[in-house]
XYZ file of C-alpha atoms in Angstrom:
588
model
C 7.989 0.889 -6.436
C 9.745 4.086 -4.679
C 9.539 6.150 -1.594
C 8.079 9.002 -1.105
C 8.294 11.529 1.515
C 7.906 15.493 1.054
C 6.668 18.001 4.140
C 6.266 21.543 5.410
C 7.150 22.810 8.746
C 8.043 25.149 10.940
C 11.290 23.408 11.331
C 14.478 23.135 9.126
C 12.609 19.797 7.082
C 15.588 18.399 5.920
C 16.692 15.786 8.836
C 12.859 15.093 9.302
C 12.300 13.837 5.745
C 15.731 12.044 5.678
C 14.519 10.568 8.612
C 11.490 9.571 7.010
C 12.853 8.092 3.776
C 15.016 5.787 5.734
C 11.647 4.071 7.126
C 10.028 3.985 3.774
C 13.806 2.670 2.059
C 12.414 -0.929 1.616
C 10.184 0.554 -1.000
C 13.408 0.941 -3.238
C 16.757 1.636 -2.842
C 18.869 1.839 -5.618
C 19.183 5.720 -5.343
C 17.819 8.305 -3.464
C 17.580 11.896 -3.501
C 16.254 14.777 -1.129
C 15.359 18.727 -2.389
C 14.215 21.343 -0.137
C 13.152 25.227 -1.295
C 15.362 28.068 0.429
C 16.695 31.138 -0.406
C 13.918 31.881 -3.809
C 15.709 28.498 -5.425
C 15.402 24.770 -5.308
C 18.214 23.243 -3.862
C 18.685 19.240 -5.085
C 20.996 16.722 -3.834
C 20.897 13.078 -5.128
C 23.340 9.991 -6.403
C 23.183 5.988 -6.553
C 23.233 4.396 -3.433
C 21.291 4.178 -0.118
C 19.979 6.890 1.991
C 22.727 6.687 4.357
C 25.177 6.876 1.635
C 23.398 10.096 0.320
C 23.679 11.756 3.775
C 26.969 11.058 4.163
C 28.606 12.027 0.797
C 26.253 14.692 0.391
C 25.257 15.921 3.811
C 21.377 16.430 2.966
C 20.442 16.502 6.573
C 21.793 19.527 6.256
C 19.772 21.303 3.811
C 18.185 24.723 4.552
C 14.526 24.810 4.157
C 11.232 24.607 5.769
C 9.978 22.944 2.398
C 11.143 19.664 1.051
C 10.819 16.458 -0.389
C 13.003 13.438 -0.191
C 12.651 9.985 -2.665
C 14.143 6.654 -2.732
C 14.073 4.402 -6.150
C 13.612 1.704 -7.467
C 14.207 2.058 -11.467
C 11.411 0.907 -13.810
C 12.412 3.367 -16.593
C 16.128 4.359 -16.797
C 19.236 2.465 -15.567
C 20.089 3.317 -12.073
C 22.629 6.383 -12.369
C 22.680 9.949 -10.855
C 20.818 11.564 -13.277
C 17.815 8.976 -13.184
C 17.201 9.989 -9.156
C 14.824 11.970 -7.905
C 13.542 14.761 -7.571
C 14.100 15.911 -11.253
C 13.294 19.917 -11.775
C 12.128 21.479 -14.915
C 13.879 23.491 -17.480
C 13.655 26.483 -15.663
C 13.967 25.062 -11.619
C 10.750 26.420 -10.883
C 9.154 22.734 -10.254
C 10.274 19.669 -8.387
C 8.688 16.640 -9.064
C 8.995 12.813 -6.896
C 6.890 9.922 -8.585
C 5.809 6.452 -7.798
C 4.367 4.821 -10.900
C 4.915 4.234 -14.554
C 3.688 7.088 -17.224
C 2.878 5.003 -20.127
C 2.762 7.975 -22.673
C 5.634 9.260 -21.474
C 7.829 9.404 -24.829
C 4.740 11.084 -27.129
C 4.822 13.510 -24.260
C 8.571 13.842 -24.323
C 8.559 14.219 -28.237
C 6.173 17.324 -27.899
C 7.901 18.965 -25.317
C 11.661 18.910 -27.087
C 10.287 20.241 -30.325
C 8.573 22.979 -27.841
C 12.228 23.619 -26.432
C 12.394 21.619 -23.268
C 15.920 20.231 -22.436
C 15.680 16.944 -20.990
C 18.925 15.635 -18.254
C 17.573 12.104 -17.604
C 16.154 8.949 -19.003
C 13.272 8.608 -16.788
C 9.439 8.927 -17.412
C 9.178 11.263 -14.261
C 11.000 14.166 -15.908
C 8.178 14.347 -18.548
C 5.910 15.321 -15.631
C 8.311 18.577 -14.335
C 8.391 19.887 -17.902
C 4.781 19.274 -18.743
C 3.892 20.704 -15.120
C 6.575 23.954 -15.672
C 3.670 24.570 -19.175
C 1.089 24.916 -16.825
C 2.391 26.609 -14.736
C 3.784 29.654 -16.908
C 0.007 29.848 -17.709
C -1.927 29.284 -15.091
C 0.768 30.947 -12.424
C -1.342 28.877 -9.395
C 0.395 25.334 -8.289
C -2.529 23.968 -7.464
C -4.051 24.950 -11.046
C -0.975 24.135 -12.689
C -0.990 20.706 -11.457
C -4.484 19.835 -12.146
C -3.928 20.840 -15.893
C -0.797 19.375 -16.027
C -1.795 15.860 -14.909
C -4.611 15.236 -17.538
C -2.458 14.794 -20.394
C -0.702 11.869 -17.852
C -1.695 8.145 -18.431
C -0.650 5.569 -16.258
C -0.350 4.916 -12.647
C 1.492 7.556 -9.882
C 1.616 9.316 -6.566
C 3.674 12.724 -7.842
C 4.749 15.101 -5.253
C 5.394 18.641 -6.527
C 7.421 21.792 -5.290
C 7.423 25.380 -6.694
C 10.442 28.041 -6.618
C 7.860 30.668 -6.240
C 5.666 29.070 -3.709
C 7.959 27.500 -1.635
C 5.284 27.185 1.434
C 3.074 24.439 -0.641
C 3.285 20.917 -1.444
C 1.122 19.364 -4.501
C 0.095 15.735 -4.106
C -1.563 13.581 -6.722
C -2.735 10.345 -6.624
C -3.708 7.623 -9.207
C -3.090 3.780 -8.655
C -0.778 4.456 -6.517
C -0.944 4.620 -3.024
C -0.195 8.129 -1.605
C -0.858 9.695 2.434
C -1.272 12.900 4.392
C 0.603 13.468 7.792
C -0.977 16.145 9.675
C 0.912 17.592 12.765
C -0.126 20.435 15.170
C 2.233 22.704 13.137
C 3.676 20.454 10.102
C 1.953 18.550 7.099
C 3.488 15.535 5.075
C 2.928 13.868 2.055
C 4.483 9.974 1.723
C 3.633 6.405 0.230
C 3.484 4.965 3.601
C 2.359 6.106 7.138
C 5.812 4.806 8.435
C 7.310 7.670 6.834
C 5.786 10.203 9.383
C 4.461 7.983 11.835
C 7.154 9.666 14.712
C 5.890 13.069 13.876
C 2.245 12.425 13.678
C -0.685 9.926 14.173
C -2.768 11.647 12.428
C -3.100 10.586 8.721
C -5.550 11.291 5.522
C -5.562 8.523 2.723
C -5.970 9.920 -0.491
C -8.340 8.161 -2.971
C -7.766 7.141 -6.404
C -7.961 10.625 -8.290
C -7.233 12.988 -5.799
C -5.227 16.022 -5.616
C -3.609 17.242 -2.226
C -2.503 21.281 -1.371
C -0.881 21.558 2.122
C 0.495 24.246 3.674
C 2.332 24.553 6.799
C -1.097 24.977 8.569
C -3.558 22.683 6.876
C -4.574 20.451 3.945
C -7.382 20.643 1.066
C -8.173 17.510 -0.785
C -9.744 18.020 -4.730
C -11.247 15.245 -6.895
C -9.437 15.873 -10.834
C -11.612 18.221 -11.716
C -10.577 20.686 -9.077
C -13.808 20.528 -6.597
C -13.040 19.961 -3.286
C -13.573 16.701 -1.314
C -14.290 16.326 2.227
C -11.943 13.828 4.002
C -11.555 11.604 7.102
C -8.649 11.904 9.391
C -7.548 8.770 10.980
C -5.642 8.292 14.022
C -3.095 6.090 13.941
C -1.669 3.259 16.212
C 1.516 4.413 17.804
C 2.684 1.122 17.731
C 3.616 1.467 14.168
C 6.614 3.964 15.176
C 8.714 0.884 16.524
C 10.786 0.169 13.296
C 14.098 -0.303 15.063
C 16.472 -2.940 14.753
C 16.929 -3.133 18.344
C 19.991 -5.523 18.903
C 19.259 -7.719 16.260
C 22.323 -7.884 13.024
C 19.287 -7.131 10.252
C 14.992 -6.494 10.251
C 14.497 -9.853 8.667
C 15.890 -11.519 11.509
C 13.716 -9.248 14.135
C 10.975 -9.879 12.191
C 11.387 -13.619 12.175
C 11.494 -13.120 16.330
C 8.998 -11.466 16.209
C 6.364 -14.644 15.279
C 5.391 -15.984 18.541
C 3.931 -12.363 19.077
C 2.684 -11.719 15.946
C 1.243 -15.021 15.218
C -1.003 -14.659 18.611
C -1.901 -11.053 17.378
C -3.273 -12.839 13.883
C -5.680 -14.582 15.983
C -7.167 -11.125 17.396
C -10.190 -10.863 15.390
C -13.570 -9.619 15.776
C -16.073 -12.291 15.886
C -18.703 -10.657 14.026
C -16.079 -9.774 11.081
C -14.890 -13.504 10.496
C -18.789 -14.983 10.546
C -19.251 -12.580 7.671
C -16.473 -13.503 6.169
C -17.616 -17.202 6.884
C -21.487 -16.395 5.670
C -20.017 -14.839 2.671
C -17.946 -17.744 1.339
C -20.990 -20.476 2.531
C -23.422 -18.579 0.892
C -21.028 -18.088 -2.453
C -21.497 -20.353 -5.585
C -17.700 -19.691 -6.484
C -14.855 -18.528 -4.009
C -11.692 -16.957 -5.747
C -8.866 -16.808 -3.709
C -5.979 -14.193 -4.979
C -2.849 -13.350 -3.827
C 0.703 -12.198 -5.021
C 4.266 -14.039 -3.982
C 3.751 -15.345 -0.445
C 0.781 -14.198 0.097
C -0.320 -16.796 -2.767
C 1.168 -19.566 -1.118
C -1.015 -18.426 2.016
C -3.910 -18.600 -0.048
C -3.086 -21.909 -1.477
C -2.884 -23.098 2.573
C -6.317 -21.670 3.483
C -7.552 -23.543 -0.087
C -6.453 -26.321 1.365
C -8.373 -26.151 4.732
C -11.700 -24.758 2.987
C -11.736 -27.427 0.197
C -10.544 -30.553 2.117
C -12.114 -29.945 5.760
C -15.401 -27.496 4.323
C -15.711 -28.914 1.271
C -15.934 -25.720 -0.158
C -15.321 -25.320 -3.995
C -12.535 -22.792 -4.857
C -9.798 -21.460 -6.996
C -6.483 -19.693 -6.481
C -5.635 -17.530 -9.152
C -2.302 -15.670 -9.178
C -3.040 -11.814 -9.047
C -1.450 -11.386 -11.962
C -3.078 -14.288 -14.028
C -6.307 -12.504 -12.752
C -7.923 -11.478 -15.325
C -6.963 -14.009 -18.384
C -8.759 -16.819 -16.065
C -11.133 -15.552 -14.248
C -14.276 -15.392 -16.815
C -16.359 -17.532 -14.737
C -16.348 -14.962 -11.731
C -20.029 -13.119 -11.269
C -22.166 -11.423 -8.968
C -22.209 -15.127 -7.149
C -19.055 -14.857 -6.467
C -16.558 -14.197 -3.573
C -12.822 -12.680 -3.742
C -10.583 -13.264 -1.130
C -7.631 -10.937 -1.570
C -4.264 -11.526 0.273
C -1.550 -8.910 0.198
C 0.820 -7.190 2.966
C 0.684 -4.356 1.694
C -2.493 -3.646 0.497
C -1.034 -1.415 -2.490
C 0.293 -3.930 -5.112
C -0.653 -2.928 -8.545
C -1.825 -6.643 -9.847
C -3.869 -7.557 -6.914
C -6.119 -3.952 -7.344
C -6.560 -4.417 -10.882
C -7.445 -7.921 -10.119
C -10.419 -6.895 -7.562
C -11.209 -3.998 -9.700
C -11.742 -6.339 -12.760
C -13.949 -8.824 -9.945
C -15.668 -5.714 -8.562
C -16.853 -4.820 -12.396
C -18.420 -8.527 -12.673
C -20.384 -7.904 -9.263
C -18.631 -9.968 -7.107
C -18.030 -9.225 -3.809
C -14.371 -8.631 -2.088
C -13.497 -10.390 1.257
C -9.407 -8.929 1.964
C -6.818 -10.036 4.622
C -4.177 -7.319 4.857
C -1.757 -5.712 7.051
C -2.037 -1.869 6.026
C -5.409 -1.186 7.465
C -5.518 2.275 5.743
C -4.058 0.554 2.309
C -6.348 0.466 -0.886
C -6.962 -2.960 -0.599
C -8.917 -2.255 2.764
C -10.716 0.851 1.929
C -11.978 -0.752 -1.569
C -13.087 -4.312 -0.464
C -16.651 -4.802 1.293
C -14.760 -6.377 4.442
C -11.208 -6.652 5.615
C -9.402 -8.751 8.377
C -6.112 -7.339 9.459
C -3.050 -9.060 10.006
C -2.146 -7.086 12.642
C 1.593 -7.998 13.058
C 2.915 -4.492 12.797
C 5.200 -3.057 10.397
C 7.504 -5.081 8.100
C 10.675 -3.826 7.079
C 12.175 -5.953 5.553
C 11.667 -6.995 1.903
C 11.278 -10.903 1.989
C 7.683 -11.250 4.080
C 7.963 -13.012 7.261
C 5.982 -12.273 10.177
C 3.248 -10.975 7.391
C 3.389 -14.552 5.569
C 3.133 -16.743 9.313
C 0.383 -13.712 10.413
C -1.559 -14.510 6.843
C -1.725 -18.228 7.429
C -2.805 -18.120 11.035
C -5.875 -15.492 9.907
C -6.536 -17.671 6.891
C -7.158 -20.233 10.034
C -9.021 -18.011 11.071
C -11.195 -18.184 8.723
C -11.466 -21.820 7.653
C -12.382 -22.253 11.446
C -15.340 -19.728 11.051
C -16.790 -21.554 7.728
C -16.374 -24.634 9.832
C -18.234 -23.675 12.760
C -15.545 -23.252 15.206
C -14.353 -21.253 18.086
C -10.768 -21.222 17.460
C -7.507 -22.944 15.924
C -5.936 -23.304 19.790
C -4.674 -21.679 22.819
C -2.882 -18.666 22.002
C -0.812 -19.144 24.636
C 0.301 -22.755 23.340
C 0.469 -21.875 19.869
C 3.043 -18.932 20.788
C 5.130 -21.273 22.554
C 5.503 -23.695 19.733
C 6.462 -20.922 17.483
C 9.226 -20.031 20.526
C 10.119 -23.645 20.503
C 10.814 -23.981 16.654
C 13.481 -20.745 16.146
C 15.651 -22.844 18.940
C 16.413 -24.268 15.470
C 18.414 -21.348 14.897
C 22.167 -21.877 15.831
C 21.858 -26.068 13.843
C 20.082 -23.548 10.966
C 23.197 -20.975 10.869
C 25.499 -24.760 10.781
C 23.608 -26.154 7.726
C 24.261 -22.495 5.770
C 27.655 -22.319 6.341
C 28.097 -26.067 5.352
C 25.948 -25.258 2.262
C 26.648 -21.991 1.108
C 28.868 -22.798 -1.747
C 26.016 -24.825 -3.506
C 24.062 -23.184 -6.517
C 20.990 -25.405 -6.925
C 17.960 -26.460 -3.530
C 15.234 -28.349 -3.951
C 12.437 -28.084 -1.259
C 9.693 -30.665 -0.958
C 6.715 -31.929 0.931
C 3.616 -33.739 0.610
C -0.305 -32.410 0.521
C -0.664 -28.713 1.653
C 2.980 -28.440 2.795
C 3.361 -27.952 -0.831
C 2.857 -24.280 -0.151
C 5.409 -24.233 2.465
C 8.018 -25.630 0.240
C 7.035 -23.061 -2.490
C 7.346 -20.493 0.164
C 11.416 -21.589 1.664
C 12.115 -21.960 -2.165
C 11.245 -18.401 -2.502
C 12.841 -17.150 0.218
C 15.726 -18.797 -0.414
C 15.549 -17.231 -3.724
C 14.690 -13.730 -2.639
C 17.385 -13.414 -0.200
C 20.442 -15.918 -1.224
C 20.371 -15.530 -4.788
C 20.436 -19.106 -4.990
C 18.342 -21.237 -7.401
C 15.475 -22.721 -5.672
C 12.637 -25.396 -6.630
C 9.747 -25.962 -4.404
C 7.391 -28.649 -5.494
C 4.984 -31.928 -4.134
C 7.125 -34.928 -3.423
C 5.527 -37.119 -5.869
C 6.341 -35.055 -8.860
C 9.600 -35.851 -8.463
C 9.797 -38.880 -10.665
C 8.468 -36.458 -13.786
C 11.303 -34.639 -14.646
C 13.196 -33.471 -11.675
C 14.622 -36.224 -10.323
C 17.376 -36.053 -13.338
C 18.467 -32.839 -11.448
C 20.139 -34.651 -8.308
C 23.213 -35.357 -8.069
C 25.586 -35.749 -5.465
C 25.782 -32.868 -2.764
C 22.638 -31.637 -3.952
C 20.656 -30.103 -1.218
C 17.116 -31.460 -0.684
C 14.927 -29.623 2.127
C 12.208 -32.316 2.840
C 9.152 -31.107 5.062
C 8.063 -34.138 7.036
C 5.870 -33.160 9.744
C 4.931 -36.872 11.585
C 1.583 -38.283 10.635
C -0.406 -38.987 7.761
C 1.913 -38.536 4.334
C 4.978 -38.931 6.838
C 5.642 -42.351 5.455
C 5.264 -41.329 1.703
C 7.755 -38.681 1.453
C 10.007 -40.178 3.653
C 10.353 -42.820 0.775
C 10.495 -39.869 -1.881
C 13.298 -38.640 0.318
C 15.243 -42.029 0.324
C 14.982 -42.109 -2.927
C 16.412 -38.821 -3.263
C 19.793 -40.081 -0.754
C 19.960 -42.938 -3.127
C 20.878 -40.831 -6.138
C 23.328 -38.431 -4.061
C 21.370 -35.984 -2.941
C 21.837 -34.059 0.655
C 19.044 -34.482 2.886
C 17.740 -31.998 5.255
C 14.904 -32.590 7.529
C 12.221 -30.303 9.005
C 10.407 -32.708 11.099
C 9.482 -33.677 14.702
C 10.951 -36.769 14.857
C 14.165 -38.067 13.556
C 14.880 -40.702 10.695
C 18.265 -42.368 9.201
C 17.577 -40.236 5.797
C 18.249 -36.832 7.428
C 21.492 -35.700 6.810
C 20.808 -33.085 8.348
C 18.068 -32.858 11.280
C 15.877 -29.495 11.893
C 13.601 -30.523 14.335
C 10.313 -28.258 15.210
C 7.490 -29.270 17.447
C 4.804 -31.724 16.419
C 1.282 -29.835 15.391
C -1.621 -30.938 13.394
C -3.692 -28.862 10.985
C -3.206 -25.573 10.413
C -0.235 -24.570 12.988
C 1.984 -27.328 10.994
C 2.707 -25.010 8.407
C 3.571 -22.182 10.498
C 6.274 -24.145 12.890
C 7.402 -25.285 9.424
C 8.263 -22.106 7.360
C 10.412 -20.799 10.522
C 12.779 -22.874 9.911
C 12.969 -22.104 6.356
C 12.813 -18.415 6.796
C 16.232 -18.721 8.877
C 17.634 -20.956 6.411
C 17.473 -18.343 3.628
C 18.485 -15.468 5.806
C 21.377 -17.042 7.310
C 22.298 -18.516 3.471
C 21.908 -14.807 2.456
C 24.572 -13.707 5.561
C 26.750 -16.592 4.800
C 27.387 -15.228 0.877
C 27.616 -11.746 2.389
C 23.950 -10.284 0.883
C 21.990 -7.687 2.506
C 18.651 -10.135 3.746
C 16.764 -6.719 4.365
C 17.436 -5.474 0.794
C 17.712 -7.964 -1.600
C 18.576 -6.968 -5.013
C 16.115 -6.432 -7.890
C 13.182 -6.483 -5.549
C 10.723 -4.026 -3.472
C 8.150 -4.692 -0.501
C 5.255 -4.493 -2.662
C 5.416 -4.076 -6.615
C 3.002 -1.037 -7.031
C 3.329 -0.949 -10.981
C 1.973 -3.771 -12.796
């Protein structure tokens, strides 16, 4: 997925839009380029590297212009050099195009257009788009007309931003499968992937529907369906609360955002009462429930399965977005989806509720982005409400997700509430007093290349979810998996020195994989406990608070959540960029 950002004013636009880009950089970040219109030309500026680094070799805060766009990447077709960043210009500079998405015809369209004449400076799909745009356009001589023309001979999924030489007081926006967003100042409009991108300059923002085309102009904004007739849209007002993206004094966002839990996980529990008993009515009243979820918002899922099947006895599945559609033959109009995603925009999960929505069933989401696709398309939504998250590995999101899936096993079960807010906050301010004995254990451990992470019942999920982390931000090969599937295949892994993370909350299944974990010591293998109580096995102690149902898991994955990011500081990786990976993947 990429960044997008692109806006008119009646301000120089440059340092606004590299502004912008920075909020939007965990979207991709391998390069980044900005372009603004000034002076009857298109002026662009763009290399490999981070926004920062393109401002400072390149000075594009500088830019003249009232007009530009801005783009950060992150490469799906084309290595990651110079000439594969954005914005890419036609033949003849008269358009700028910025993309999000995958064009899946892109190299019958590319054939055409070199036997036509068209010289080509990149390897990327999104070039196509300028040169089949800059046809249009010598036709039609309208932007607007050009780009409407110009994008029916696309396939595939995008948000495409486009900029004319000869017009250089509009901005072209087109949406399809890809998430894409007006900003709408007194005296300035915006286009951008995400409302963090303008959120400081305006709360007022239009979402664009699948198959919409945008025209702004310094003083408003029309919104076409694809066959150019105009479409009436909402303006929503955002939260303010969403400009707060700063660092404040903390080394990286991941570690802010871990802080941040004993707020965020109280905000989770915020919900309208009338919104979770339809969400409870509509899984008690289903004959199937289909949970589906991405990364960690699966293991969230697999938490809430947990709680619905064992304490409701309430029949479901989790099926891996992805895995969506090859399993899910059994889902009709008696069905529920529950869809889990941060984001709200990733590419698997949509075509996984689009394929439910064609069988008739009926989508329950939990989501942080209340103005994401996700929301707008399901027939209810519960928000996670933890704010923006910055960085890439989820956090706050993932602690937020279980605490609402509480939220809504409690419902189906007839209850008021998990807990005291107040009480559950403080346990989650208890547990990251872990941190300093957390940031010992890395630097003891951080020359090992293999962890193992393991638990017992639905702590499973929480040992998937500190293997992945560790993964995501470390680099470090990670297992998570139930403690009594060691003896099938992995215990021929350990050796000696070989980290084992073993979740042993006190209670029922304490006893069980404490014996897994002596078994473990026995063969050389380096225990480390996350538990409320100590035992002769631990090599290592991480003690959190005691809690029963479904706060355990939360006070559990803290821990884990520090372990990777200090692991990730200890070998010297950026935790709020790892490489490889985006926020949310927005192309399947």
């Amino acid at each position: 997925m990429c960044g997008i950002i692109a806006g008119i004013s009646g301000e120089e636009i440059a340092p606004i839009i590299v502004e912008g880009l920075k909020r939007v950089e965990y979207r991709g970040y391998d390069s980044a380029g900005v372009a603004t219109a000034h002076d009857g030309k298109i002026e662009v500026r763009k290399d490999v590297g981070r926004v920062a680094e393109l401002d400072s070799k390149y000075k594009v805060s500088g830019m003249k212009g009232k007009t530009g766009m801005a783009h950060t990447r992150w490469a799906t077709h084309g290595g990651v050099t110079r000439a594969n960043a954005h914005p890419h210009l036609s033949c003849d500079g008269e358009v700028a195009v910025i993309h999000n998405g995958i064009i899946e015809n892109y190299l019958g369209l590319k054939e055409e257009l070199v036997k036509e004449g068209h010289v080509f400076k990149s390897e990327t799909d999104t070039e196509v788009i300028a040169h089949v745009v800059e046809d249009s356009y010598k036709k039609l001589g309208d932007p607007l007309k050009a780009v409407l023309k110009g994008i029916k001979e696309l396939k595939g999924q995008y948000a495409l931003v486009f900029m004319f030489r000869d017009h250089p007081k509009v901005l072209i926006g087109a949406r399809n499968d890809a998430p894409l967003v007006i900003g709408a100042g007194a005296r300035e409009r915006f286009l951008a992937s995400d409302v963090l991108a303008f959120i400081s300059r305006t709360d007022r923002a239009v979402f664009l529907d699948n198959k919409e085309v945008a025209e702004l102009t310094q003083d408003g904004f029309r919104v076409f369906n694809m066959r150019g007739v105009e479409v009436k849209k909402k303006v929503t007002q955002l939260a303010w609360e969403l400009s707060d993206v700063s660092k404040l004094d903390y080394a990286h966002y991941t570690l802010k955002e871990i802080h941040e839990q004993p707020k965020t996980v109280v905000r989770a529990m915020m919900q309208e009462p009338e919104k979770l008993a339809a969400f409870a009515k509509a899984i008690r009243g289903a004959k199937s429930v289909v949970l589906t979820a991405s990364g960690s918002s699966y293991h969230a899922a697999l938490l809430l399965k947990d709680r619905l099947s064992r304490e409701a006895r309430v029949r479901c599945e989790v099926i891996i977005a992805g895995e969506f559609e090859e399993q899910a033959h059994f889902v009709d109009k008696d069905t529920v989806i529950v869809a889990f995603s941060q984001s709200g925009e990733t590419a698997d999960l949509l075509n996984a509720i689009h394929a439910g929505r064609k069988s008739g069933a009926k989508i329950l989401a939990v989501v942080n982005a209340a103005g994401s696709s996700l929301a707008r398309e399901s027939d209810a939504a519960l928000l996670l409400n933890c704010g923006p998250e910055v960085g890439v590995a989820a956090t706050k999101s993932f602690t937020a997700m279980v605490m609402v899936g509480n939220m809504i096993a409690d419902a189906v079960l007839g209850r008021d509430s998990i807990g005291d807010p107040k009480k559950v906050s403080a346990m989650v301010r208890k547990t990251l007093e872990c941190e300093e004995a957390i940031r010992r254990i890395a630097r003891d451990l951080s020359d090992r290349t293999d962890f193992y992470f393991i638990a017992r019942g639905a702590n499973y999920a929480v040992a998937q979810e500190g293997a992945l982390k560790l993964k995501e931000l470390s680099y470090i090969h990670a297992e998570g998996m139930p403690a009594s599937e060691l003896k099938h295949g992995t215990l021929a892994l350990i050796e000696k020195g070989t980290p084992v993370v073993v979740i042993a909350q006190s209670g029922e299944g304490f006893d069980s994989v404490i014996s897994n974990a002596m078994e473990l010591q026995a063969r050389g293998a380096e225990i480390i406990g996350v538990s409320g109580k100590e035992h002769p096995v631990f090599k290592h102690l991480i003690r959190i608070p005691d809690a029963g149902g479904g706060v355990a898991p939360i006070l559990e994955v803290i821990p884990l959540q520090l372990l990777a990011y200090f692991m990730a500081t200890e070998l010297l990786n950026d935790p709020d960029y790892p490489r490889n990976l985006a926020k949310s993947v927005t192309v399947r």
